[in-house]
CSV table of C-alpha atoms in Angstrom, one decimal:
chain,number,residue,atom,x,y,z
A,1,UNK,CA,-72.2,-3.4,61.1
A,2,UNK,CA,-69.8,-1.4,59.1
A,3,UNK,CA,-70.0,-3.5,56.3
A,4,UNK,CA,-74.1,-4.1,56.2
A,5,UNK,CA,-73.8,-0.2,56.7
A,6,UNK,CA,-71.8,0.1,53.6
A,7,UNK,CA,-74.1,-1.8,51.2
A,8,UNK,CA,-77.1,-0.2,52.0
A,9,UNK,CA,-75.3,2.9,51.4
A,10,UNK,CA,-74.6,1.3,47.9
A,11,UNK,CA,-78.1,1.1,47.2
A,12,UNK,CA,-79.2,4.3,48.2
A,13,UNK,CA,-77.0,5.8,45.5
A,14,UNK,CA,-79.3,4.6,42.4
A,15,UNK,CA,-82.3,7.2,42.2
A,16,UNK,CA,-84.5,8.0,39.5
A,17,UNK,CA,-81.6,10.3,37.8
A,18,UNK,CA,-78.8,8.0,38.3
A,19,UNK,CA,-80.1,4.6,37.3
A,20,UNK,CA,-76.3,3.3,36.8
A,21,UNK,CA,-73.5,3.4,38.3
A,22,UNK,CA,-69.9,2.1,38.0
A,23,UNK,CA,-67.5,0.7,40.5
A,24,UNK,CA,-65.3,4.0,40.6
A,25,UNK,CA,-68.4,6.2,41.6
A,26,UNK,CA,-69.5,3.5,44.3
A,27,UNK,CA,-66.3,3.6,46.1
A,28,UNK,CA,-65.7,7.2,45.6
A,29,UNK,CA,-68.9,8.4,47.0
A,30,UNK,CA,-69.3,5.4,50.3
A,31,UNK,CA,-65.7,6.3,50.6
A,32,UNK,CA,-64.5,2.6,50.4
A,33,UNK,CA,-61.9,0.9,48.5
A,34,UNK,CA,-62.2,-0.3,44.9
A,35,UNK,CA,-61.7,-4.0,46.0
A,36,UNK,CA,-64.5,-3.0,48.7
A,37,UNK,CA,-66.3,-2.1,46.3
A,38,UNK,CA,-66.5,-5.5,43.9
A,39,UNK,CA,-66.8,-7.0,46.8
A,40,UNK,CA,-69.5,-5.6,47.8
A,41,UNK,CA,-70.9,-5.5,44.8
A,42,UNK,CA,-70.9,-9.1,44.0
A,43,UNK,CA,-73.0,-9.8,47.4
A,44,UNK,CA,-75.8,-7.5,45.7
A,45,UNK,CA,-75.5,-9.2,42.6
A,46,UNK,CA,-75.6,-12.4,44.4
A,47,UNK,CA,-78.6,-11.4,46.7
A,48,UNK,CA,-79.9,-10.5,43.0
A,49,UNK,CA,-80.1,-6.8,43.9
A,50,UNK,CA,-78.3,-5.3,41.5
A,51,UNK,CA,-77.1,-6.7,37.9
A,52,UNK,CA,-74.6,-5.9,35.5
A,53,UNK,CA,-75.7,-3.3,33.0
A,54,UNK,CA,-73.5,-4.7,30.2
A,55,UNK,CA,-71.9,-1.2,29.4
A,56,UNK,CA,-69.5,-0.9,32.6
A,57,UNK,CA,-72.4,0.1,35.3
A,58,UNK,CA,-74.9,-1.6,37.7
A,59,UNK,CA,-78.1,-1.1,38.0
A,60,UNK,CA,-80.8,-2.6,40.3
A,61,UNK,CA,-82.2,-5.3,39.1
A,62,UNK,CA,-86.3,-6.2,38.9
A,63,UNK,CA,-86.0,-7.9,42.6
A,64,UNK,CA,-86.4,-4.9,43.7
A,65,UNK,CA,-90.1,-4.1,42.6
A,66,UNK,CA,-90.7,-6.9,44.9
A,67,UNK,CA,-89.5,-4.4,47.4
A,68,UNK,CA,-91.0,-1.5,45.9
A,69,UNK,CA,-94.7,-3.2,46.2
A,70,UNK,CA,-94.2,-4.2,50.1
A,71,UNK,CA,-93.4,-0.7,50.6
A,72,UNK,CA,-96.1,0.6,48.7
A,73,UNK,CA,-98.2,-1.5,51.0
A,74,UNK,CA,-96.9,-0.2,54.0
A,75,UNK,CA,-97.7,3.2,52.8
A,76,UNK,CA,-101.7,2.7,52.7
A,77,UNK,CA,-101.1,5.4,55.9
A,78,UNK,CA,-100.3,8.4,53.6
A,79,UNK,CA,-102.7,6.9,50.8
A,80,UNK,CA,-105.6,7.4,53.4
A,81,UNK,CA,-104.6,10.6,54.5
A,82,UNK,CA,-103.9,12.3,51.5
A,83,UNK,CA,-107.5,14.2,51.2
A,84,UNK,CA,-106.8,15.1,54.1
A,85,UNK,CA,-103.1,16.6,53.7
A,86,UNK,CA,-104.7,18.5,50.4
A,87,UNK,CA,-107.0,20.2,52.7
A,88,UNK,CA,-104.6,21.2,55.2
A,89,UNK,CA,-102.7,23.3,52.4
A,90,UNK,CA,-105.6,24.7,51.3
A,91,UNK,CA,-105.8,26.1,54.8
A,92,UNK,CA,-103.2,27.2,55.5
A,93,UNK,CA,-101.6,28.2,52.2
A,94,UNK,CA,-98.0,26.2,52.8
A,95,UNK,CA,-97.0,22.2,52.1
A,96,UNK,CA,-98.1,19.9,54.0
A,97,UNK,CA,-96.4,16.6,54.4
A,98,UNK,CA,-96.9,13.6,56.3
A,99,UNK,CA,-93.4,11.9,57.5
A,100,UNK,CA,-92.9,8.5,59.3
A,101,UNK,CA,-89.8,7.1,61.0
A,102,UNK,CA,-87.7,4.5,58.7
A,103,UNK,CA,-85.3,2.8,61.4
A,104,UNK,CA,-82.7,5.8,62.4
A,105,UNK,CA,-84.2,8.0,59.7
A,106,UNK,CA,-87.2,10.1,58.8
A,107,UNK,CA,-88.9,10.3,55.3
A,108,UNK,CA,-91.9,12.6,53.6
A,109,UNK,CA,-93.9,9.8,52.5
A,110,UNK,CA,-96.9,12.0,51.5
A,111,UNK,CA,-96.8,15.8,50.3
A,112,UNK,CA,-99.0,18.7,49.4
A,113,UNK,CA,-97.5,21.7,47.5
A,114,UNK,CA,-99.1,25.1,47.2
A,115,UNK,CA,-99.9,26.8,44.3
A,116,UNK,CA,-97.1,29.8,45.3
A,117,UNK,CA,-94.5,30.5,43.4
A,118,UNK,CA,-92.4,30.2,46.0
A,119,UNK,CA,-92.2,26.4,46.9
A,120,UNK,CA,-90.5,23.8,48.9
A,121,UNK,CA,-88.0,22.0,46.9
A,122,UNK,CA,-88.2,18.9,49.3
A,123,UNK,CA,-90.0,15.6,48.0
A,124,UNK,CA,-91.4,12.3,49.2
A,125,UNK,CA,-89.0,10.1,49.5
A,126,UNK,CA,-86.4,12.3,50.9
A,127,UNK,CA,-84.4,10.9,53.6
A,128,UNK,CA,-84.0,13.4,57.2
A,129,UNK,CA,-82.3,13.2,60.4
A,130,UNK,CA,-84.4,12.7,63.5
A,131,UNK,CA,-83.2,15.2,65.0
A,132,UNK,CA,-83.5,18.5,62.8
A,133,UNK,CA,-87.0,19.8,61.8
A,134,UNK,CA,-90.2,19.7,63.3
A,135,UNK,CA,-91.7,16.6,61.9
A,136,UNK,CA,-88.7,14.9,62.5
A,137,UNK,CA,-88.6,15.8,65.8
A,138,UNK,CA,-91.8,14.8,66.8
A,139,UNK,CA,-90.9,11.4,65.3
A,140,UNK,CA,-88.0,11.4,68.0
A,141,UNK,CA,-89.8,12.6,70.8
A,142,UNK,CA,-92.3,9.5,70.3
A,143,UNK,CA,-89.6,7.4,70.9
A,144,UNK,CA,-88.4,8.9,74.2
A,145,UNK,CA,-85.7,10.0,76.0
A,146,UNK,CA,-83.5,6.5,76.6
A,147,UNK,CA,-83.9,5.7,72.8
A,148,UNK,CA,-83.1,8.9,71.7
A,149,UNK,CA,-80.3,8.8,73.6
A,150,UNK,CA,-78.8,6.0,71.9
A,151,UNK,CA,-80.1,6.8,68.6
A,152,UNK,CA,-77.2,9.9,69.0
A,153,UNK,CA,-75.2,7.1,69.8
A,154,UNK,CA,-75.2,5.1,67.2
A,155,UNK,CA,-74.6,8.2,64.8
A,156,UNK,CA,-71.8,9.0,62.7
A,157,UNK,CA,-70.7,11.2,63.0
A,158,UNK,CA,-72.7,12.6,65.8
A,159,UNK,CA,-73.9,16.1,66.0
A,160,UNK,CA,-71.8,18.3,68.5
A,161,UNK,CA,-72.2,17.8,72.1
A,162,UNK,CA,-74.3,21.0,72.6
A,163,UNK,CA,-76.6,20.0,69.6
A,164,UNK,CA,-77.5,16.9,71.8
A,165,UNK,CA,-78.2,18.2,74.9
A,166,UNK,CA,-80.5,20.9,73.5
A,167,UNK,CA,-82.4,18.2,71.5
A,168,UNK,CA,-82.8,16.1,74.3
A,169,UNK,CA,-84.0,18.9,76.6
A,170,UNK,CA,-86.7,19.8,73.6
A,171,UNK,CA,-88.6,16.5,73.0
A,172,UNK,CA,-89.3,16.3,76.7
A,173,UNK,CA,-91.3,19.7,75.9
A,174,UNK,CA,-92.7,18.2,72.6
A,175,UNK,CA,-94.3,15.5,74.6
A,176,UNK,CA,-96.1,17.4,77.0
A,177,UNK,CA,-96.9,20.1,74.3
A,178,UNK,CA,-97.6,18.0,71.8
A,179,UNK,CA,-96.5,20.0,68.9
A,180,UNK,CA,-92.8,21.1,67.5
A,181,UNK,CA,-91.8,24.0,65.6
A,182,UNK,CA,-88.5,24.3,63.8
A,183,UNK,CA,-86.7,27.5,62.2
A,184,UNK,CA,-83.9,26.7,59.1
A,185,UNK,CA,-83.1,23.0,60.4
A,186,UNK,CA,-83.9,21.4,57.4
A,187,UNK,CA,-83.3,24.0,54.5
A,188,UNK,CA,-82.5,27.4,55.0
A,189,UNK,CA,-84.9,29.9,55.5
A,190,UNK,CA,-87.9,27.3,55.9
A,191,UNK,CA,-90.3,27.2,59.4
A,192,UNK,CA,-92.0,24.3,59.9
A,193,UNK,CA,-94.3,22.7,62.5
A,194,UNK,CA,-95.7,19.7,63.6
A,195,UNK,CA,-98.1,17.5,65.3
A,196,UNK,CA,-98.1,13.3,65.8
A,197,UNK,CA,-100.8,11.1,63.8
A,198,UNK,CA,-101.4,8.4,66.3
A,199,UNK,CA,-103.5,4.6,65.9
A,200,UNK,CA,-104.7,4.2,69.6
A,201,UNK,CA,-101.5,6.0,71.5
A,202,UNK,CA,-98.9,5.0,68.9
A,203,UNK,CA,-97.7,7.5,67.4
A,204,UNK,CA,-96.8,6.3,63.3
A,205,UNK,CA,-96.3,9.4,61.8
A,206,UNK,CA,-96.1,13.3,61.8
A,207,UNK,CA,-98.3,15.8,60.1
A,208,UNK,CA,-96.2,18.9,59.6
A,209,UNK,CA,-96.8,22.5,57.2
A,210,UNK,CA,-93.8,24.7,56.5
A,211,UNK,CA,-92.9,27.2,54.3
A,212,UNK,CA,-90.9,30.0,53.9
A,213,UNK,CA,-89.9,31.8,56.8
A,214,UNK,CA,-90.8,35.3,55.4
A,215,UNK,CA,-94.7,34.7,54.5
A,216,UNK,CA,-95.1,33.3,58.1
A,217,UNK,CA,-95.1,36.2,60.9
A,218,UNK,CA,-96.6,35.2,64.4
A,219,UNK,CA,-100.3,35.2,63.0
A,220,UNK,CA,-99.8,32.8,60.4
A,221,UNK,CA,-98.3,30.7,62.4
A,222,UNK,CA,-100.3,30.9,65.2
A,223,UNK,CA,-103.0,30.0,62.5
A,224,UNK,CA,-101.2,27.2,61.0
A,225,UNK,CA,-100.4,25.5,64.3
A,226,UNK,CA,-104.2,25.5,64.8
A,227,UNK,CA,-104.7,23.8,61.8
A,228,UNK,CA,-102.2,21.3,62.2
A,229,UNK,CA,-103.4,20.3,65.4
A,230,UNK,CA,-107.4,19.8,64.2
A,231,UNK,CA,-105.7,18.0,61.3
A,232,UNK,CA,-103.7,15.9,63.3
A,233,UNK,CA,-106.4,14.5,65.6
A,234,UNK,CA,-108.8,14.1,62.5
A,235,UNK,CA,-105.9,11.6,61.0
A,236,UNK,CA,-105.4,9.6,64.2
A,237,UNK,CA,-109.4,9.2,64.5
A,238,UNK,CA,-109.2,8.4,60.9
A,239,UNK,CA,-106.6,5.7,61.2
A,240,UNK,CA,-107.4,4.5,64.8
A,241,UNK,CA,-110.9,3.8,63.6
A,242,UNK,CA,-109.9,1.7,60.0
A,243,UNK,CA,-107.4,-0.2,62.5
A,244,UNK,CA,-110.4,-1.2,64.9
């Protein structure tokens, strides 16, 4: 597990600004030896993942547009929803995102930014914890209480003992609320809240606004909730229905 650990890790580290990489940067920053790191390297290159850039680096190779069309497919969710997500920041003012649970992760996989000058500097794509911000959170709850349990499990490292306890205790009120609000979990100085999007009662993503803490007293949030909930059940009904 280590090991298949380790070379996904690898191929997280090539984004949009760091096409290539070379073997001293892959072991430095998955923390693995430079032998590791050919090593690993020459599976991906034999799983025709990643190919020799001619000039020192690697670089993935075209296989993975293969990859990139599946999970475009898979996104026809936040494709649907996206008139949808516009009009919920026109609402409320804030960005509005839709996230969806990828394995022991959480990513935006749709977003609507305001026109303020003060913005969030999050983007799709990003990769969360389950277990820190309110869309996350209401990822985790969905799951419930045995799984999230050994989700922390299977951590490393594992958030503090504490941590745990309090986030267990909180998606047991998230599931009878149906709703979670977070304060600087995420990013500093950002509040945040969030409702699930659910096909029948399976709950496939979460529809969440934050924004800066400051331009959100108790009456805009109040307001905001509201919104997110109506917007919410209009995206299950949306999806529940184009599933039927």
């Amino acid at each position: 597990m280590d090991s298949a650990r380790r070379v996904l890790k690898i191929l997280l580290l090539f984004s949009e600004e760091r096409p290539g990489l070379n073997v001293e940067e892959i072991a430095r920053e998955v923390d693995i030896s430079l032998p590791s790191a050919y090593r690993f390297l020459s599976l991906l290159r034999e799983m025709d993942l990643v190919e020799d850039n001619g000039d020192g680096t690697y670089v993935l190779s075209p296989r993975i547009l293969l990859l990139a069309r599946s999970a475009e497919k898979g996104l026809q969710v936040a494709k649907t929803l996206r008139p949808l997500v516009e009009r919920l920041t026109q609402a409320t003012g804030e960005a509005a995102l839709v996230i969806r649970r990828v394995g022991d992760h959480a990513t935006c996989v749709e977003m609507s930014q305001t026109d303020n000058p003060i913005r969030l500097s999050f983007t799709p794509g990003q990769i969360m914890s389950l277990y820190r911000g309110a869309g996350p959170k209401v990822l985790l709850a969905a799951m419930g209480e045995c799984w999230a349990q050994r989700y922390f499990e299977r951590l490393h490292p594992s958030p503090p003992q504490p941590e745990r306890e309090a986030v267990l205790a909180e998606i047991a009120a998230i599931t009878a609320q149906g709703w979670s609000k977070s304060s600087a979990e995420v990013d500093e100085g950002v509040w945040a809240v969030a409702a699930p999007i659910k096909i029948a009662d399976t709950v496939v993503a979460a529809l969440s606004v934050a924004g800066p803490q400051f331009r959100i007293d108790e009456r805009r949030a109040d307001h905001i909730l509201e919104e997110v909930l109506s917007s919410a059940a209009e995206a299950s009904q949306i999806l529940t229905t184009r599933a039927g």
